[in-house]
mmCIF file of C-alpha atoms and ligand atoms in Angstrom:
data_model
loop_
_atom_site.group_PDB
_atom_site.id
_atom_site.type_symbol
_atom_site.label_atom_id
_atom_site.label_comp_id
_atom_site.label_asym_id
_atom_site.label_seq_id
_atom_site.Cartn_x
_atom_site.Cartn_y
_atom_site.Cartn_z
ATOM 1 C CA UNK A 29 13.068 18.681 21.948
ATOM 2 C CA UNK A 30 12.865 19.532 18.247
ATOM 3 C CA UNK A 31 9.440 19.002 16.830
ATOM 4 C CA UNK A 32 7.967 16.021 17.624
ATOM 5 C CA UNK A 33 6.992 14.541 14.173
ATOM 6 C CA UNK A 34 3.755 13.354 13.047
ATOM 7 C CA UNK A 35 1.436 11.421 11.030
ATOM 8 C CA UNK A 36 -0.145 14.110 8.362
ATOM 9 C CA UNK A 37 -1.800 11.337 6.535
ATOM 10 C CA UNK A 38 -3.304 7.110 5.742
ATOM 11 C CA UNK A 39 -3.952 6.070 2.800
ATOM 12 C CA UNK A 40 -5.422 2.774 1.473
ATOM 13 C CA UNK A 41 -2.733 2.586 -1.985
ATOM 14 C CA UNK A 42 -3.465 -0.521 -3.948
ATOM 15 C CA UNK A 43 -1.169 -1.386 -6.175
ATOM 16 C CA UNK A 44 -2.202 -3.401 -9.506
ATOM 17 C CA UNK A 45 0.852 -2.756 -11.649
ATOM 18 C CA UNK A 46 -1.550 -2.123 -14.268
ATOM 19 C CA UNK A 47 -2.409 1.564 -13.285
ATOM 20 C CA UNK A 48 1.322 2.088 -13.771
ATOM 21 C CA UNK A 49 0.965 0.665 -17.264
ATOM 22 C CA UNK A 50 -2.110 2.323 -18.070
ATOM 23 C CA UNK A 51 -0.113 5.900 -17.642
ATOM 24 C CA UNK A 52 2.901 5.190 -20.012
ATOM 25 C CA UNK A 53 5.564 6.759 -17.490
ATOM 26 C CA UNK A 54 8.815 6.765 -19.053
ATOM 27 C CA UNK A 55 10.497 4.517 -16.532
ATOM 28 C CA UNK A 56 7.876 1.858 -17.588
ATOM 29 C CA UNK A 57 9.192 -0.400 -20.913
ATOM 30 C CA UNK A 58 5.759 -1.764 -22.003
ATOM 31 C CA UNK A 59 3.287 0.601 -23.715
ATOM 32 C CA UNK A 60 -0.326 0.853 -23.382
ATOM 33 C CA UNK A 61 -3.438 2.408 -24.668
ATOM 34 C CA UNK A 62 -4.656 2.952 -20.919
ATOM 35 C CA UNK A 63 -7.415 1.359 -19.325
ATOM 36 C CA UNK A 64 -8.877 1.708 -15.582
ATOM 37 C CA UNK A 65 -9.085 5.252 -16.038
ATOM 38 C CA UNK A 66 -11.516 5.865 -13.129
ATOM 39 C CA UNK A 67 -9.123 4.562 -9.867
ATOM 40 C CA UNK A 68 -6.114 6.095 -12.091
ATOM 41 C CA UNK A 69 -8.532 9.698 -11.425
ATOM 42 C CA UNK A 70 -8.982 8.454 -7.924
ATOM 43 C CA UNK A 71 -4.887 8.546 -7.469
ATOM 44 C CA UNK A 72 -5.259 11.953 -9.548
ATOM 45 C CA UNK A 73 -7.200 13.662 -6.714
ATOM 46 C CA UNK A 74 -5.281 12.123 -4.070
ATOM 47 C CA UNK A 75 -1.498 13.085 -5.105
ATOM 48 C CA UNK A 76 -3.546 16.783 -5.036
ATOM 49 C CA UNK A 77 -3.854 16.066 -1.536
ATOM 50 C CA UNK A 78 -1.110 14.586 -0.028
ATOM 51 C CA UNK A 79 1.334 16.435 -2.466
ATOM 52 C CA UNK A 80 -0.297 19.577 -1.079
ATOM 53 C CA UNK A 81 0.891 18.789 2.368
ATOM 54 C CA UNK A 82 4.128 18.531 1.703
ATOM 55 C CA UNK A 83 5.670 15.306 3.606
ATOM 56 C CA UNK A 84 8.804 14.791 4.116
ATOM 57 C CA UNK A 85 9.126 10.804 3.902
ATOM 58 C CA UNK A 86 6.443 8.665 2.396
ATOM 59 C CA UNK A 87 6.401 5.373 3.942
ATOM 60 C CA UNK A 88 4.792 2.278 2.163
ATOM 61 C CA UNK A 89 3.939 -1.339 3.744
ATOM 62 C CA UNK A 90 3.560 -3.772 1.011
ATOM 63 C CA UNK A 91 2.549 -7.625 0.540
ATOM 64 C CA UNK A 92 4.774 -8.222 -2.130
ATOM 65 C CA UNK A 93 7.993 -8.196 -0.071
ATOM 66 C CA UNK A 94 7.381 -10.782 2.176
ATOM 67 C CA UNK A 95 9.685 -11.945 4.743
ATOM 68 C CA UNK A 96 9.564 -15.193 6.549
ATOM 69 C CA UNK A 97 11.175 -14.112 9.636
ATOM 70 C CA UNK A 98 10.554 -10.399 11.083
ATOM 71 C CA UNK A 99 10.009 -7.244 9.750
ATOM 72 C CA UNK A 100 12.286 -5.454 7.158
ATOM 73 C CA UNK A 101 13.291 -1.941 6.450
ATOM 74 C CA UNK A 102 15.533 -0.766 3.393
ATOM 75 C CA UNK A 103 18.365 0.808 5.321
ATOM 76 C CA UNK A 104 20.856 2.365 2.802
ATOM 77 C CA UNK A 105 20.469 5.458 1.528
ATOM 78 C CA UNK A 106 19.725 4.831 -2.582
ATOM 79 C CA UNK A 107 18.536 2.254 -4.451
ATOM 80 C CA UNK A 108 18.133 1.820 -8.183
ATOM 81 C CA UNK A 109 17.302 -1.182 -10.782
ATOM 82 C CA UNK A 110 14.399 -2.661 -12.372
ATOM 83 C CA UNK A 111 11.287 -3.367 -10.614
ATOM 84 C CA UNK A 112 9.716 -6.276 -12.503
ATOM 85 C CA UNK A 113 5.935 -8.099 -11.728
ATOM 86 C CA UNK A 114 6.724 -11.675 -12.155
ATOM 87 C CA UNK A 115 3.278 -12.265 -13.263
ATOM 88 C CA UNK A 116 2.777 -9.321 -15.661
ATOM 89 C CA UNK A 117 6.621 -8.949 -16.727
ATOM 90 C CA UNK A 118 4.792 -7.943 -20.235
ATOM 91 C CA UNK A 119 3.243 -5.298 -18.020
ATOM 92 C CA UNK A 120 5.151 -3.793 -15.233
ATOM 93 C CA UNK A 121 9.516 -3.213 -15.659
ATOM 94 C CA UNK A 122 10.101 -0.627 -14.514
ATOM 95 C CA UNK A 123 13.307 1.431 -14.138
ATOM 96 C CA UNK A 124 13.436 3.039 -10.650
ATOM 97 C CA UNK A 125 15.346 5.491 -8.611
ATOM 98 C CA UNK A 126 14.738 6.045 -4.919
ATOM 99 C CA UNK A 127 15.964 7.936 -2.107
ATOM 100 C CA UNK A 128 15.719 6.118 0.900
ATOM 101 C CA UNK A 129 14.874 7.800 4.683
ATOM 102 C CA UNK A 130 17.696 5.394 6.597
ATOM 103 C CA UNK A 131 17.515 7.461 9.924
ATOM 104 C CA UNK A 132 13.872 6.771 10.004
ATOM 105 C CA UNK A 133 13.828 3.283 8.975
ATOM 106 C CA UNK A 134 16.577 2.857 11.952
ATOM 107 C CA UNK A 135 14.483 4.264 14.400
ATOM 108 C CA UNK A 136 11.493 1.814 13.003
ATOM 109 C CA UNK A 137 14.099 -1.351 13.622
ATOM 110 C CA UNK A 138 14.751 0.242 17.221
ATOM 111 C CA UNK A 139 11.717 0.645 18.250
ATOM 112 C CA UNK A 140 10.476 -2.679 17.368
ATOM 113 C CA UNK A 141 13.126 -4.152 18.720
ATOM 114 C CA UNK A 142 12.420 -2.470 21.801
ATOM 115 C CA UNK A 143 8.586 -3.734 21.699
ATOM 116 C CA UNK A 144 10.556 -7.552 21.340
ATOM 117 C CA UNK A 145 9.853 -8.027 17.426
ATOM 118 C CA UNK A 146 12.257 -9.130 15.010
ATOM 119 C CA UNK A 147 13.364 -6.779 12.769
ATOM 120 C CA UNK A 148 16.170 -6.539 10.220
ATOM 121 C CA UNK A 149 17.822 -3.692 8.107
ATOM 122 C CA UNK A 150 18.140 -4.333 4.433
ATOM 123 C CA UNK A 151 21.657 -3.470 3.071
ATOM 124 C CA UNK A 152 21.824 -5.479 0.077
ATOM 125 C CA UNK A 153 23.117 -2.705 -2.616
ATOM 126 C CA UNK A 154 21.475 -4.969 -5.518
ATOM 127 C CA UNK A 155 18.372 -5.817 -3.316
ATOM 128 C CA UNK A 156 15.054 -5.043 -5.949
ATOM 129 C CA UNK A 157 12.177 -3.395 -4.740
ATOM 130 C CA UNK A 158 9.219 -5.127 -5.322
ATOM 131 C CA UNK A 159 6.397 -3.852 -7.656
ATOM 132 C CA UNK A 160 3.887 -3.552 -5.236
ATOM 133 C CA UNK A 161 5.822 -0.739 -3.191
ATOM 134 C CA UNK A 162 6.934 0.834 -6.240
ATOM 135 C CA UNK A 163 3.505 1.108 -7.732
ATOM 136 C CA UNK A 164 2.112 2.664 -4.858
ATOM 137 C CA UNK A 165 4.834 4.824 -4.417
ATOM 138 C CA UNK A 166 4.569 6.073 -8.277
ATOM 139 C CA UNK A 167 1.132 6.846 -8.426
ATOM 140 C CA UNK A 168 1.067 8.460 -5.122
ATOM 141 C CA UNK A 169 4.148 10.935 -6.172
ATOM 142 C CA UNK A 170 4.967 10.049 -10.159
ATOM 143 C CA UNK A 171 8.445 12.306 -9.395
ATOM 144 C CA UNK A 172 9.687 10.065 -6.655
ATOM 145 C CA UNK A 173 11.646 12.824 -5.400
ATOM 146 C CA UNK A 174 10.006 12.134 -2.129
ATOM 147 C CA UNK A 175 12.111 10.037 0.577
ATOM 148 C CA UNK A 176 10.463 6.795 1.010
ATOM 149 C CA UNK A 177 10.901 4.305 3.854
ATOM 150 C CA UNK A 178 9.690 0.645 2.397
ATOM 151 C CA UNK A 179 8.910 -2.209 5.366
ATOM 152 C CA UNK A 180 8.040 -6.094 4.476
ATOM 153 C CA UNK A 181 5.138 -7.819 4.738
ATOM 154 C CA UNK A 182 5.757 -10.430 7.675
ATOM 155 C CA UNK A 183 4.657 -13.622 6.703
ATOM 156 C CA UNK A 184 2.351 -14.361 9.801
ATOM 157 C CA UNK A 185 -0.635 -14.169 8.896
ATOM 158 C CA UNK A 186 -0.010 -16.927 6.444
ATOM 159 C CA UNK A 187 1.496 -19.307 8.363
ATOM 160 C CA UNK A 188 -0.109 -18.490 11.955
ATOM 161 C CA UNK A 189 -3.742 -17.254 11.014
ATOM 162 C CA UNK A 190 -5.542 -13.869 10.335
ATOM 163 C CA UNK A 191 -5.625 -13.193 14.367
ATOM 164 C CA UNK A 192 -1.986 -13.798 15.615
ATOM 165 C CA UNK A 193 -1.261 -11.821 11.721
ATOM 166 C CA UNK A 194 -3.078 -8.896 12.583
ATOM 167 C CA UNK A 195 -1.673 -8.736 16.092
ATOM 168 C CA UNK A 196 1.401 -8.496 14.758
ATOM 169 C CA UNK A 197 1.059 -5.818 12.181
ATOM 170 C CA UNK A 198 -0.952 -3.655 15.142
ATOM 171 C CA UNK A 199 2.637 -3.750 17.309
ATOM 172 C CA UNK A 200 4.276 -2.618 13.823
ATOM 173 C CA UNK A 201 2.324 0.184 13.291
ATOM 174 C CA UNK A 202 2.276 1.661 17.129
ATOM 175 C CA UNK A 203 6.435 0.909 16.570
ATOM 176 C CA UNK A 204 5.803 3.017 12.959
ATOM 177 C CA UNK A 205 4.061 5.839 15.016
ATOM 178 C CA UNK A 206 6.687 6.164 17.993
ATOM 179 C CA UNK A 207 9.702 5.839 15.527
ATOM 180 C CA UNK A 208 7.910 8.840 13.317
ATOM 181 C CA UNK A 209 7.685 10.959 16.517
ATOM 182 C CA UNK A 210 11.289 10.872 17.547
ATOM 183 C CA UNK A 211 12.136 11.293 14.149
ATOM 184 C CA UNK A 212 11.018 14.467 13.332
ATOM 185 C CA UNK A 213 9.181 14.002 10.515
ATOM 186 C CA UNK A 214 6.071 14.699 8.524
ATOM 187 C CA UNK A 215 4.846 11.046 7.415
ATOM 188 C CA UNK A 216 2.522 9.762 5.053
ATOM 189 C CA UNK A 217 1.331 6.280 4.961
ATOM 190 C CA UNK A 218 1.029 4.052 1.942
ATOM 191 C CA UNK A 219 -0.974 0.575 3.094
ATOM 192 C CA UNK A 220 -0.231 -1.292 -0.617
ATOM 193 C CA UNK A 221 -3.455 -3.623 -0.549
ATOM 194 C CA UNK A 222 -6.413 -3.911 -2.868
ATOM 195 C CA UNK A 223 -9.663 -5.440 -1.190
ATOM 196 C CA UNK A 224 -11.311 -8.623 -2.400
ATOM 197 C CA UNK A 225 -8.870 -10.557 -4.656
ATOM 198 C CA UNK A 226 -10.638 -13.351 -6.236
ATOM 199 C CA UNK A 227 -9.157 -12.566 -9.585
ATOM 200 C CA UNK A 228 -9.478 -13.997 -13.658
ATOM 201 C CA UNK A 229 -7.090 -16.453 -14.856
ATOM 202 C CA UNK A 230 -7.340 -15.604 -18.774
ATOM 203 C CA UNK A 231 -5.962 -12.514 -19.579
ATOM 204 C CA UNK A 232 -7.019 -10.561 -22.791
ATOM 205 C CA UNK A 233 -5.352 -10.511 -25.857
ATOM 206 C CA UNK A 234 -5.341 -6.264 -25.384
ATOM 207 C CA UNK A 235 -4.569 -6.037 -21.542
ATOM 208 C CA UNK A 236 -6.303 -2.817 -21.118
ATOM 209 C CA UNK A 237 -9.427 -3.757 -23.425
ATOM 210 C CA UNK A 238 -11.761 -2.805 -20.439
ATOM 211 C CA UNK A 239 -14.843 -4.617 -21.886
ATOM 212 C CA UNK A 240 -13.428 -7.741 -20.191
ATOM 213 C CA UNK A 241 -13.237 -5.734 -16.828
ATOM 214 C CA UNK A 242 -15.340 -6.298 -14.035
ATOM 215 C CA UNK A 243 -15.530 -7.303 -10.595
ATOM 216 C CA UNK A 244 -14.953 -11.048 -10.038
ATOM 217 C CA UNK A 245 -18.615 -11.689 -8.542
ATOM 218 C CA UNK A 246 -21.447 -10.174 -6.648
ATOM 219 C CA UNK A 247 -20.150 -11.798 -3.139
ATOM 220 C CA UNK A 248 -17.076 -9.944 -3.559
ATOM 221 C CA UNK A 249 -18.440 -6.575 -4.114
ATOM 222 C CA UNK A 250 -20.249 -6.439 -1.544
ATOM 223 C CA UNK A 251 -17.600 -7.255 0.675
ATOM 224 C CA UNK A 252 -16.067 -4.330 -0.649
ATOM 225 C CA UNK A 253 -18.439 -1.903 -0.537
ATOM 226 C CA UNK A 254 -19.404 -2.945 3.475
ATOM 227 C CA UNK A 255 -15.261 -2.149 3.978
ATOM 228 C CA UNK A 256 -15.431 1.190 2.129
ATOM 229 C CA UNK A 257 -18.851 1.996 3.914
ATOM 230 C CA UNK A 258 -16.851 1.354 7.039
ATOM 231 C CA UNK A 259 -14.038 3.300 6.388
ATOM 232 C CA UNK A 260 -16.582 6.307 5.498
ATOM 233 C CA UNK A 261 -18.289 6.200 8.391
ATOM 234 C CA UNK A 262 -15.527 6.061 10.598
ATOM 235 C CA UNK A 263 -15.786 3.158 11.910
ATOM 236 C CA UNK A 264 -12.138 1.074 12.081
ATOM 237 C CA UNK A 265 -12.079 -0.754 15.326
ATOM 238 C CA UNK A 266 -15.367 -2.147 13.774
ATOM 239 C CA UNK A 267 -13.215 -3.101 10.630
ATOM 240 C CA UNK A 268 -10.788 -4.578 12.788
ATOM 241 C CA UNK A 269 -12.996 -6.957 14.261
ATOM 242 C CA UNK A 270 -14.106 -7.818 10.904
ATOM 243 C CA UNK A 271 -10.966 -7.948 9.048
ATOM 244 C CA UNK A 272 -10.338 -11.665 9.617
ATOM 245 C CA UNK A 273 -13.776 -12.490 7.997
ATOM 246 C CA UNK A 274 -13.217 -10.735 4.990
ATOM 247 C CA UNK A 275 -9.377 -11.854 4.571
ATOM 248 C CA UNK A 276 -11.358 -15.465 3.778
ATOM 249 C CA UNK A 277 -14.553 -14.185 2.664
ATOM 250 C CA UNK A 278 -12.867 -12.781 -0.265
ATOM 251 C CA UNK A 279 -9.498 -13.647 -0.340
ATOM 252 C CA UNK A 280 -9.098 -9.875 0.416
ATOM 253 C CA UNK A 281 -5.055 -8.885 -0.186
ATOM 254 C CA UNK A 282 -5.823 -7.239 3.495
ATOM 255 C CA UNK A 283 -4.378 -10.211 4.734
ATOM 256 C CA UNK A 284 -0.507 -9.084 4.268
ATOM 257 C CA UNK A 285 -0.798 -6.703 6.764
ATOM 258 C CA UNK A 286 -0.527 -3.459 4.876
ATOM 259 C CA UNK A 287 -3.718 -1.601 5.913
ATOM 260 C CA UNK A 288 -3.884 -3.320 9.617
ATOM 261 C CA UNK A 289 -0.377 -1.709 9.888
ATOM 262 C CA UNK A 290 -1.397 2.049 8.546
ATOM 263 C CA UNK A 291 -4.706 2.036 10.978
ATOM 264 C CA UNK A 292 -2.835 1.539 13.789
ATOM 265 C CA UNK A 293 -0.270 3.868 13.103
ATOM 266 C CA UNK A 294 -3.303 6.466 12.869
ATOM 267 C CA UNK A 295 -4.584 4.544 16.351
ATOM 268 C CA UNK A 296 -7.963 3.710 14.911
ATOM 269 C CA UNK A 297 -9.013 7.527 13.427
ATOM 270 C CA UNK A 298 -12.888 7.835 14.446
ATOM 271 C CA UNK A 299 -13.678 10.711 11.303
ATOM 272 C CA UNK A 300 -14.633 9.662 7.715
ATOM 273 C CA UNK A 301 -11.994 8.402 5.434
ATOM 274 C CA UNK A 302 -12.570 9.811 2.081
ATOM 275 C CA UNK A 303 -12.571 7.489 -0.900
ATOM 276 C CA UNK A 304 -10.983 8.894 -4.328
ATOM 277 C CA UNK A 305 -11.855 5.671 -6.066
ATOM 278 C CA UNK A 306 -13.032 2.177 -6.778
ATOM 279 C CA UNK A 307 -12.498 0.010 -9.351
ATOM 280 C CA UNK A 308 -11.876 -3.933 -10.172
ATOM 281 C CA UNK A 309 -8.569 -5.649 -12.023
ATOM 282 C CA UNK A 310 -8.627 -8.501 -13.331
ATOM 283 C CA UNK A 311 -11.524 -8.972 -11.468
ATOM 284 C CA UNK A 312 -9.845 -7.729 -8.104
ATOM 285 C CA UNK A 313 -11.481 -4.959 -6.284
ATOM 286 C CA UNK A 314 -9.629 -1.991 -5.282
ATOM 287 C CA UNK A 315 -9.802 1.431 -3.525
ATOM 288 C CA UNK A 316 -7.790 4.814 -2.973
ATOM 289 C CA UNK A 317 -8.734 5.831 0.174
ATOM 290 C CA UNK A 318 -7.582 8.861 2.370
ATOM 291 C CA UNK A 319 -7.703 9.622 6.318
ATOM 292 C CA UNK A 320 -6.298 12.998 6.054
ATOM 293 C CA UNK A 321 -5.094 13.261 10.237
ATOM 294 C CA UNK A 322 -3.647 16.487 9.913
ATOM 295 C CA UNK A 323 -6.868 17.914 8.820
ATOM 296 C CA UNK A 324 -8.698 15.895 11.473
ATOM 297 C CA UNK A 325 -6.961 16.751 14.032
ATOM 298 C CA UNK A 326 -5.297 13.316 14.657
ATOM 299 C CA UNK A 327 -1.508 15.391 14.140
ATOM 300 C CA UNK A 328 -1.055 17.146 16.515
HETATM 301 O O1 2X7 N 20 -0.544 -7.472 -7.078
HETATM 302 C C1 2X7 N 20 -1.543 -7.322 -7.754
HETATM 303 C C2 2X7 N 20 -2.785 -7.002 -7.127
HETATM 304 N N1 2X7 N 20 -2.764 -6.906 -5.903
HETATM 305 C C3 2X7 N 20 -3.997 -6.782 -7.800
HETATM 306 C C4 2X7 N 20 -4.300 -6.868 -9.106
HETATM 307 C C5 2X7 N 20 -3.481 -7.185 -10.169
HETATM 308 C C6 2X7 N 20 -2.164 -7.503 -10.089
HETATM 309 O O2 2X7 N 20 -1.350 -7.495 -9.067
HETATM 310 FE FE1 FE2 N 21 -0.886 -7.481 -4.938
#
């Protein structure tokens, strides 16, 4: 056999569409005078990283492409249109242009149909990717040259509970990992989630005026901070068992899936995650983390 491919890297890639805003890309229609500058450094060091390594295919798990019944992969090749937030259209349209992995995202509907899931290959030619895989994917590689495979958010967790939700994105991301191995491939993971999401209902009159930015409340931070300490330390199972807690605790956008999903894939890493960033919006609280498995030994 070929090489077998591998997992070089997790990351935790939140995904307010504001950071996108805040950098005035070209593809983006609104202008800004920035704002959040201190995650948008935090993506800055971690594109060093992961950019450095050279993936072939990034692949990105997000919650704002839910699907009521299985998992979804995009399965053709290209896809292009506008990517708008329907809660900050003044914010986030974006013009995109993506290349997508289809032999990989086949193997990720065979395997999982092989574990008994449901799964389903997009071929809509006018489907629109959603904002929250699109932001993640921008600020992880702002050239987008990179092959990306993009998978739904299951709705289970919503209409089961946290438990039977988290099961479920578990079995997707062992699928993830076997259907990366036969493919060849050097993978990187893109979990789109922020942490706690309690989150302002007023916006300001200047978006990115960042005197009105701030974490939502006290409770919530330190939700947050016991997550990232967690992540630091190496401790994930211990996260797992915790997970459900703080999906209610703070509303945390965990909930979707996303980061259950990536951790999984990575089968629990044991070494630090390294985090490039924290910062609220709108009062959410969000983090760009890093397991870097190749480093650590977790690709071999
Ligand atoms: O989708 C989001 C989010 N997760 C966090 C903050 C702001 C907007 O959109
Ligand atoms: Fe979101």
């Amino acid at each position: 056999m070929a090489n077998p491919g591998r997992i070089i890297a997790g990351v935790l890639a939140p995904h307010p569409p504001h950071l996108v805003y805040a950098e005035n890309p070209p593809q983006n229609e609104p202008r800004s005078e920035g704002g959040w500058d201190v995650l948008r450094w935090g993506y800055e060091r971690l594109r060093k990283n992961i950019l450095a390594k050279k993936p072939d295919v990034l692949l990105v798990h997000s919650p704002h492409w839910m699907t009521y019944v299985g998992h979804h992969v995009l399965g053709l090749p290209h896809f292009k249109g506008l990517s708008v937030d329907p809660i900050f259209p003044h914010l986030f349209r974006f013009q995109y242009d993506v290349k997508v992995d289809v032999d990989l995202s086949l193997l990720i509907a065979e395997e999982g149909k092989s574990a008994g899931m449901t799964m389903k290959v997009m071929k809509n030619p006018d489907f629109r990717i959603d904002y929250g895989a699109i932001t993640s994917l921008y600020l992880t590689n702002p050239r987008l040259d990179i092959p990306i495979v993009a998978i739904s958010s299951n709705n289970s967790p919503y209409y089961f509970s946290n438990e039977v939700g988290q099961e479920e994105m578990k079995r997707l991301g062992e699928v993830t990992r076997r259907a990366i191995e036969r493919s060849g491939k050097r993978a990187v993971l893109l979990a789109s989630n922020s942490l706690s999401h309690r989150h302002f209902v007023t916006e300001p009159e200047i978006p990115e005026d960042m005197s009105h930015e701030h974490i939502y409340h006290h409770g919530q931070y330190l939700w947050d901070m016991e997550v990232l300490k967690m992540m630091r330390e190496g401790r994930t199972q211990e996260l797992m068992d915790i997970l459900p807690e703080f999906m209610d605790m703070a509303a945390a956008e965990v909930k979707a899936g996303a980061l259950t999903w990536m951790l999984s894939a990575l089968g629990m890493p044991t070494y630090p995650a390294e985090v490039h960033g924290y910062g609220s919006v709108i009062g959410t609280g969000n983090a760009v983390v890093e397991w870097d498995h190749e480093k650590n030994g977790g690709a071999k």
